[in-house]
Amino acid sequence: MMRQECRRCMLSQYQPPRIDSPRNTKTLSAKTITTPGLRSFSFVSCPRVQQRLAVQKKNYLSRRQTSRKVFQVHADVGPVTSVPTSVPSEADKDLGPINKPSIVLDDKLYSYLLRHTREPKILRKLREETATMRGAVMQTPPEQAAFLALLVELMGVTKGIEIGVFTGYSCLALALALPEDGQLVACERDHVVLQVAKRYLQQAGVAHKVDCREGAASATLEALLEEGGNAQYDFAYVDADKRGYAAYYEQLLQLVRPGGLIAFDNMLWKGRVADDEVNDKQTVAIRALNADLLEDDRITVSTVPIGDGLVLCRVR
């Protein structure tokens, strides 16, 4: 480790040179230096250096925690996706006064949140199976699925659309929230994961509520329009390829009725949208859509910091 000197502390230990002091004598070690006119000085014992090192260590551990995105198994709540614990940086001056940031969820608090999230046993079982599969990080988290299900019940949704089913966690949560005669069109292009979703829909006894359509979502949405689906749907949830979001949005504006809701997942994109140095195609696409939604007078829009960022658009 590079030595860190505290000139103020060293000067506070200064002693007038003695005649018998050895000239140009230096004893070097990892911690101590002895020079004429200075007592033996330990950098570790310097309180200012200790404080500086403590701050550096804290910042280092914070950066490690922020960049960590892992699955772990909790005895009570099942697979847990750790939540980044970074604190937002100082906002641009033109944003005006900034309120205290939202609560930061560490693993302990997130586990508490899961224990206080209602999750039917069939959803818990699906979540545990998905955690063993490739791409498990794509699954909608339980608290977000519960929030979406609540919106469906509050709105009295009878017809909905989901783009991006994966193994079916959010699809199943929405189907359970729909009335007995409700209908959800579920779009998924991956045959393998769609079979998992169908199996759990069948086990839960809600398969009759879900119209699973395998293939490109854009083609499915176009087919719905051709089938007379214009303004016939109450709700849509999009959690698929990010570069396709803008096109899905325009199609959904035609399919969802005035007063209906379109929800986009991953709109905070693990914080990458706020990092100007990150410019991959998916991040750029999400940034552009966030900017467009903010200025679009066809909708009322709100960004909810749940999961990886959920944007809710009420069609006017």
CSV table of C-alpha atoms in Angstrom, one decimal:
chain,number,residue,atom,x,y,z
A,1,MET,CA,0.0,0.0,0.0
A,2,MET,CA,1.3,3.5,-0.8
A,3,ARG,CA,2.3,5.5,2.2
A,4,GLN,CA,0.1,8.4,2.9
A,5,GLU,CA,1.6,11.4,4.7
A,6,CYS,CA,-0.1,13.8,6.9
A,7,ARG,CA,2.1,16.9,6.9
A,8,ARG,CA,0.1,18.6,9.7
A,9,CYS,CA,0.6,15.6,12.0
A,10,MET,CA,4.3,15.3,11.1
A,11,LEU,CA,4.9,18.9,11.8
A,12,SER,CA,3.1,18.6,15.1
A,13,GLN,CA,5.8,16.1,16.1
A,14,TYR,CA,8.6,18.3,15.0
A,15,GLN,CA,11.6,18.6,17.4
A,16,PRO,CA,14.5,21.1,16.9
A,17,PRO,CA,17.5,19.3,15.5
A,18,ARG,CA,20.1,18.3,18.0
A,19,ILE,CA,23.8,18.5,17.3
A,20,ASP,CA,24.2,14.8,17.8
A,21,SER,CA,21.4,14.0,15.4
A,22,PRO,CA,22.6,11.8,12.6
A,23,ARG,CA,22.5,13.6,9.3
A,24,ASN,CA,20.5,12.1,6.3
A,25,THR,CA,19.6,9.0,8.4
A,26,LYS,CA,16.5,7.3,7.2
A,27,THR,CA,15.1,4.0,8.5
A,28,LEU,CA,12.5,2.8,6.0
A,29,SER,CA,9.8,0.2,6.7
A,30,ALA,CA,6.2,-0.3,5.7
A,31,LYS,CA,5.1,2.0,8.5
A,32,THR,CA,7.9,4.1,9.9
A,33,ILE,CA,10.4,6.8,8.8
A,34,THR,CA,13.0,8.4,11.0
A,35,THR,CA,14.6,11.6,9.7
A,36,PRO,CA,16.8,14.4,11.4
A,37,GLY,CA,14.6,16.7,13.3
A,38,LEU,CA,11.6,14.3,13.3
A,39,ARG,CA,10.6,11.6,15.7
A,40,SER,CA,9.9,8.1,14.5
A,41,PHE,CA,6.5,8.5,12.9
A,42,SER,CA,4.0,5.8,12.2
A,43,PHE,CA,1.5,6.6,9.4
A,44,VAL,CA,-1.0,4.1,10.8
A,45,SER,CA,-1.0,5.8,14.1
A,46,CYS,CA,-1.8,9.1,12.5
A,47,PRO,CA,-5.5,9.8,13.2
A,48,ARG,CA,-6.0,11.8,10.0
A,49,VAL,CA,-4.5,9.1,7.9
A,50,GLN,CA,-6.6,6.5,9.7
A,51,GLN,CA,-9.7,8.5,9.0
A,52,ARG,CA,-8.7,8.9,5.3
A,53,LEU,CA,-8.1,5.1,5.0
A,54,ALA,CA,-11.4,4.3,6.6
A,55,VAL,CA,-13.3,6.5,4.1
A,56,GLN,CA,-11.4,4.9,1.2
A,57,LYS,CA,-12.3,1.4,2.5
A,58,LYS,CA,-15.9,2.4,2.9
A,59,ASN,CA,-16.1,3.8,-0.7
A,60,TYR,CA,-14.4,0.7,-2.1
A,61,LEU,CA,-16.9,-1.7,-0.3
A,62,SER,CA,-19.8,0.5,-1.5
A,63,ARG,CA,-18.6,0.2,-5.1
A,64,ARG,CA,-18.3,-3.6,-4.8
A,65,GLN,CA,-21.8,-3.8,-3.3
A,66,THR,CA,-23.3,-1.5,-6.0
A,67,SER,CA,-21.8,-3.6,-8.9
A,68,ARG,CA,-22.9,-6.9,-7.3
A,69,LYS,CA,-26.0,-8.6,-8.8
A,70,VAL,CA,-26.3,-12.1,-7.5
A,71,PHE,CA,-28.9,-14.7,-6.6
A,72,GLN,CA,-28.8,-16.2,-3.1
A,73,VAL,CA,-31.2,-18.5,-1.3
A,74,HIS,CA,-32.8,-17.3,1.9
A,75,ALA,CA,-34.3,-19.9,4.2
A,76,ASP,CA,-37.6,-18.0,4.6
A,77,VAL,CA,-38.1,-16.1,1.3
A,78,GLY,CA,-36.5,-18.2,-1.4
A,79,PRO,CA,-34.2,-16.9,-4.1
A,80,VAL,CA,-33.3,-13.3,-3.5
A,81,THR,CA,-31.9,-10.8,-6.0
A,82,SER,CA,-29.7,-8.4,-4.2
A,83,VAL,CA,-30.5,-4.7,-4.7
A,84,PRO,CA,-27.9,-2.2,-5.6
A,85,THR,CA,-27.1,0.1,-2.6
A,86,SER,CA,-25.7,3.1,-4.4
A,87,VAL,CA,-26.8,6.6,-3.4
A,88,PRO,CA,-27.8,8.9,-6.3
A,89,SER,CA,-25.1,11.4,-7.2
A,90,GLU,CA,-25.8,15.2,-6.9
A,91,ALA,CA,-28.4,16.1,-9.4
A,92,ASP,CA,-28.0,18.8,-12.1
A,93,LYS,CA,-28.6,22.3,-10.9
A,94,ASP,CA,-31.5,22.8,-13.2
A,95,LEU,CA,-33.5,20.2,-11.4
A,96,GLY,CA,-34.1,22.4,-8.4
A,97,PRO,CA,-34.1,21.2,-4.8
A,98,ILE,CA,-33.7,17.5,-4.3
A,99,ASN,CA,-35.7,15.7,-1.7
A,100,LYS,CA,-34.2,12.9,0.4
A,101,PRO,CA,-33.6,9.9,-1.9
A,102,SER,CA,-35.8,6.8,-1.6
A,103,ILE,CA,-34.9,4.2,1.0
A,104,VAL,CA,-32.0,2.0,0.0
A,105,LEU,CA,-32.7,-1.8,0.0
A,106,ASP,CA,-29.8,-3.9,1.2
A,107,ASP,CA,-30.2,-7.7,1.3
A,108,LYS,CA,-31.5,-7.7,4.9
A,109,LEU,CA,-34.2,-5.2,4.2
A,110,TYR,CA,-35.1,-6.8,0.9
A,111,SER,CA,-35.6,-10.1,2.6
A,112,TYR,CA,-37.9,-8.4,5.1
A,113,LEU,CA,-39.8,-6.9,2.1
A,114,LEU,CA,-40.2,-10.4,0.6
A,115,ARG,CA,-41.5,-11.8,3.9
A,116,HIS,CA,-44.2,-9.1,3.8
A,117,THR,CA,-45.2,-9.6,0.2
A,118,ARG,CA,-48.2,-11.9,-0.5
A,119,GLU,CA,-47.0,-14.7,-2.8
A,120,PRO,CA,-49.2,-17.7,-3.6
A,121,LYS,CA,-47.5,-21.0,-3.2
A,122,ILE,CA,-47.7,-21.7,-6.9
A,123,LEU,CA,-45.8,-18.5,-7.6
A,124,ARG,CA,-43.2,-19.3,-5.0
A,125,LYS,CA,-42.7,-22.7,-6.6
A,126,LEU,CA,-42.3,-21.1,-10.0
A,127,ARG,CA,-39.8,-18.6,-8.6
A,128,GLU,CA,-37.7,-21.3,-7.1
A,129,GLU,CA,-37.6,-23.4,-10.3
A,130,THR,CA,-36.8,-20.3,-12.3
A,131,ALA,CA,-33.8,-19.5,-10.0
A,132,THR,CA,-32.1,-22.7,-11.2
A,133,MET,CA,-32.5,-21.8,-14.9
A,134,ARG,CA,-30.4,-19.8,-17.2
A,135,GLY,CA,-31.4,-16.1,-17.4
A,136,ALA,CA,-33.2,-16.3,-14.0
A,137,VAL,CA,-32.4,-12.6,-13.5
A,138,MET,CA,-35.0,-11.7,-16.1
A,139,GLN,CA,-37.8,-12.9,-13.8
A,140,THR,CA,-40.1,-10.1,-12.5
A,141,PRO,CA,-39.5,-9.8,-8.7
A,142,PRO,CA,-42.3,-10.8,-6.3
A,143,GLU,CA,-43.0,-7.3,-5.0
A,144,GLN,CA,-43.3,-5.9,-8.5
A,145,ALA,CA,-45.6,-8.8,-9.6
A,146,ALA,CA,-47.8,-8.1,-6.5
A,147,PHE,CA,-47.9,-4.4,-7.4
A,148,LEU,CA,-49.0,-5.1,-11.0
A,149,ALA,CA,-51.6,-7.6,-9.8
A,150,LEU,CA,-53.0,-4.9,-7.4
A,151,LEU,CA,-53.2,-2.5,-10.3
A,152,VAL,CA,-55.1,-5.1,-12.4
A,153,GLU,CA,-57.6,-5.5,-9.6
A,154,LEU,CA,-58.0,-1.8,-8.9
A,155,MET,CA,-58.6,-1.0,-12.6
A,156,GLY,CA,-61.1,-3.9,-13.0
A,157,VAL,CA,-59.0,-5.2,-15.9
A,158,THR,CA,-60.8,-7.8,-18.1
A,159,LYS,CA,-58.5,-7.8,-21.1
A,160,GLY,CA,-54.7,-7.4,-21.0
A,161,ILE,CA,-51.5,-7.9,-22.9
A,162,GLU,CA,-48.1,-9.1,-21.7
A,163,ILE,CA,-45.0,-8.8,-23.9
A,164,GLY,CA,-42.2,-11.0,-22.7
A,165,VAL,CA,-43.5,-14.0,-20.6
A,166,PHE,CA,-40.2,-15.8,-19.8
A,167,THR,CA,-41.1,-18.6,-17.4
A,168,GLY,CA,-44.4,-17.0,-16.6
A,169,TYR,CA,-44.1,-15.5,-13.1
A,170,SER,CA,-45.7,-12.1,-13.9
A,171,CYS,CA,-48.0,-13.8,-16.4
A,172,LEU,CA,-49.3,-16.1,-13.7
A,173,ALA,CA,-49.6,-13.3,-11.1
A,174,LEU,CA,-51.7,-11.2,-13.6
A,175,ALA,CA,-53.9,-14.2,-14.5
A,176,LEU,CA,-54.6,-14.9,-10.9
A,177,ALA,CA,-55.7,-11.3,-10.5
A,178,LEU,CA,-58.0,-11.3,-13.5
A,179,PRO,CA,-61.7,-12.2,-13.1
A,180,GLU,CA,-62.9,-15.6,-14.2
A,181,ASP,CA,-63.9,-14.3,-17.6
A,182,GLY,CA,-60.7,-12.2,-18.0
A,183,GLN,CA,-58.3,-12.7,-20.9
A,184,LEU,CA,-54.5,-12.1,-21.1
A,185,VAL,CA,-52.7,-12.2,-24.4
A,186,ALA,CA,-49.1,-13.4,-23.6
A,187,CYS,CA,-46.4,-12.9,-26.2
A,188,GLU,CA,-43.2,-14.9,-26.0
A,189,ARG,CA,-40.7,-15.9,-28.7
A,190,ASP,CA,-38.8,-18.5,-26.7
A,191,HIS,CA,-40.5,-21.9,-27.0
A,192,VAL,CA,-38.6,-23.5,-24.1
A,193,VAL,CA,-39.5,-21.0,-21.4
A,194,LEU,CA,-43.0,-20.6,-22.7
A,195,GLN,CA,-43.6,-24.3,-22.0
A,196,VAL,CA,-42.6,-23.7,-18.4
A,197,ALA,CA,-45.1,-20.9,-18.2
A,198,LYS,CA,-47.9,-23.0,-19.7
A,199,ARG,CA,-47.2,-25.8,-17.2
A,200,TYR,CA,-47.6,-23.5,-14.2
A,201,LEU,CA,-50.7,-21.8,-15.7
A,202,GLN,CA,-52.2,-25.2,-16.0
A,203,GLN,CA,-51.3,-26.2,-12.4
A,204,ALA,CA,-52.8,-22.9,-11.1
A,205,GLY,CA,-56.0,-23.5,-12.9
A,206,VAL,CA,-55.9,-20.3,-14.9
A,207,ALA,CA,-54.7,-21.5,-18.3
A,208,HIS,CA,-58.1,-20.7,-19.7
A,209,LYS,CA,-57.5,-17.0,-19.0
A,210,VAL,CA,-54.2,-16.8,-21.0
A,211,ASP,CA,-53.9,-16.8,-24.8
A,212,CYS,CA,-50.2,-17.7,-25.2
A,213,ARG,CA,-48.8,-16.6,-28.6
A,214,GLU,CA,-45.4,-17.7,-29.6
A,215,GLY,CA,-43.4,-15.6,-31.9
A,216,ALA,CA,-42.3,-12.0,-32.4
A,217,ALA,CA,-44.4,-9.6,-30.3
A,218,SER,CA,-44.6,-6.9,-33.0
A,219,ALA,CA,-46.3,-9.5,-35.3
A,220,THR,CA,-48.7,-10.5,-32.5
A,221,LEU,CA,-49.7,-6.9,-31.8
A,222,GLU,CA,-50.2,-6.3,-35.5
A,223,ALA,CA,-52.4,-9.4,-35.6
A,224,LEU,CA,-54.5,-8.1,-32.6
A,225,LEU,CA,-55.1,-4.9,-34.5
A,226,GLU,CA,-56.2,-6.8,-37.6
A,227,GLU,CA,-58.5,-8.8,-35.3
A,228,GLY,CA,-60.3,-5.6,-34.3
A,229,GLY,CA,-58.4,-5.1,-31.1
A,230,ASN,CA,-58.2,-1.3,-31.4
A,231,ALA,CA,-58.8,0.3,-28.0
A,232,GLN,CA,-60.1,-3.0,-26.7
A,233,TYR,CA,-57.5,-3.7,-23.9
A,234,ASP,CA,-57.3,-2.3,-20.4
A,235,PHE,CA,-53.8,-3.1,-19.5
A,236,ALA,CA,-50.4,-4.0,-21.0
A,237,TYR,CA,-47.1,-5.0,-19.4
A,238,VAL,CA,-43.9,-4.9,-21.4
A,239,ASP,CA,-40.8,-6.8,-20.2
A,240,ALA,CA,-38.9,-7.9,-23.4
A,241,ASP,CA,-36.2,-6.7,-25.8
A,242,LYS,CA,-35.4,-3.1,-24.8
A,243,ARG,CA,-34.7,-1.9,-28.4
A,244,GLY,CA,-38.2,-3.0,-29.3
A,245,TYR,CA,-39.9,-0.9,-26.6
A,246,ALA,CA,-40.5,2.2,-28.7
A,247,ALA,CA,-42.3,0.2,-31.5
A,248,TYR,CA,-44.3,-1.8,-29.0
A,249,TYR,CA,-45.4,1.5,-27.4
A,250,GLU,CA,-46.9,2.9,-30.6
A,251,GLN,CA,-48.8,-0.4,-31.3
A,252,LEU,CA,-50.0,-0.5,-27.7
A,253,LEU,CA,-51.3,3.0,-27.9
A,254,GLN,CA,-53.7,1.8,-30.5
A,255,LEU,CA,-54.7,-1.4,-28.6
A,256,VAL,CA,-55.1,0.0,-25.1
A,257,ARG,CA,-58.3,2.1,-24.4
A,258,PRO,CA,-58.3,5.6,-23.1
A,259,GLY,CA,-57.9,5.3,-19.3
A,260,GLY,CA,-56.0,2.1,-19.7
A,261,LEU,CA,-52.5,1.5,-18.6
A,262,ILE,CA,-49.2,0.5,-20.3
A,263,ALA,CA,-46.4,-0.5,-18.0
A,264,PHE,CA,-42.7,-0.8,-19.0
A,265,ASP,CA,-40.2,-2.8,-17.0
A,266,ASN,CA,-36.4,-2.2,-16.6
A,267,MET,CA,-36.7,1.6,-17.3
A,268,LEU,CA,-33.9,2.5,-14.8
A,269,TRP,CA,-31.8,-0.4,-16.2
A,270,LYS,CA,-29.7,-1.1,-13.1
A,271,GLY,CA,-28.6,2.6,-13.1
A,272,ARG,CA,-27.0,2.5,-16.5
A,273,VAL,CA,-29.4,5.1,-17.9
A,274,ALA,CA,-27.9,7.7,-15.6
A,275,ASP,CA,-24.3,6.9,-16.5
A,276,ASP,CA,-23.3,9.0,-19.6
A,277,GLU,CA,-20.3,6.7,-20.2
A,278,VAL,CA,-22.7,3.7,-20.9
A,279,ASN,CA,-23.9,3.8,-24.5
A,280,ASP,CA,-24.7,0.3,-25.5
A,281,LYS,CA,-27.8,-0.1,-27.8
A,282,GLN,CA,-30.2,-1.2,-25.1
A,283,THR,CA,-29.3,1.6,-22.7
A,284,VAL,CA,-29.5,4.2,-25.4
A,285,ALA,CA,-32.9,2.8,-26.4
A,286,ILE,CA,-34.3,3.0,-22.9
A,287,ARG,CA,-32.9,6.5,-22.4
A,288,ALA,CA,-34.6,7.7,-25.6
A,289,LEU,CA,-37.9,6.1,-24.6
A,290,ASN,CA,-37.8,7.7,-21.1
A,291,ALA,CA,-37.2,11.1,-22.8
A,292,ASP,CA,-40.0,10.6,-25.3
A,293,LEU,CA,-42.5,9.4,-22.7
A,294,LEU,CA,-41.8,12.5,-20.6
A,295,GLU,CA,-42.8,14.8,-23.5
A,296,ASP,CA,-45.7,12.7,-24.9
A,297,ASP,CA,-49.0,14.4,-24.3
A,298,ARG,CA,-51.0,11.3,-25.3
A,299,ILE,CA,-50.3,9.8,-21.9
A,300,THR,CA,-49.9,10.6,-18.2
A,301,VAL,CA,-46.6,9.1,-17.0
A,302,SER,CA,-45.0,8.2,-13.8
A,303,THR,CA,-41.7,6.3,-13.0
A,304,VAL,CA,-41.9,4.0,-10.0
A,305,PRO,CA,-38.6,2.9,-8.4
A,306,ILE,CA,-39.7,-0.7,-7.9
A,307,GLY,CA,-37.7,-3.7,-9.2
A,308,ASP,CA,-35.5,-2.3,-12.0
A,309,GLY,CA,-37.7,0.7,-12.6
A,310,LEU,CA,-41.3,0.6,-13.7
A,311,VAL,CA,-42.8,3.3,-15.9
A,312,LEU,CA,-46.6,3.6,-15.9
A,313,CYS,CA,-48.4,5.3,-18.8
A,314,ARG,CA,-52.1,6.0,-18.6
A,315,VAL,CA,-53.5,6.5,-22.0
A,316,ARG,CA,-55.5,9.7,-22.4
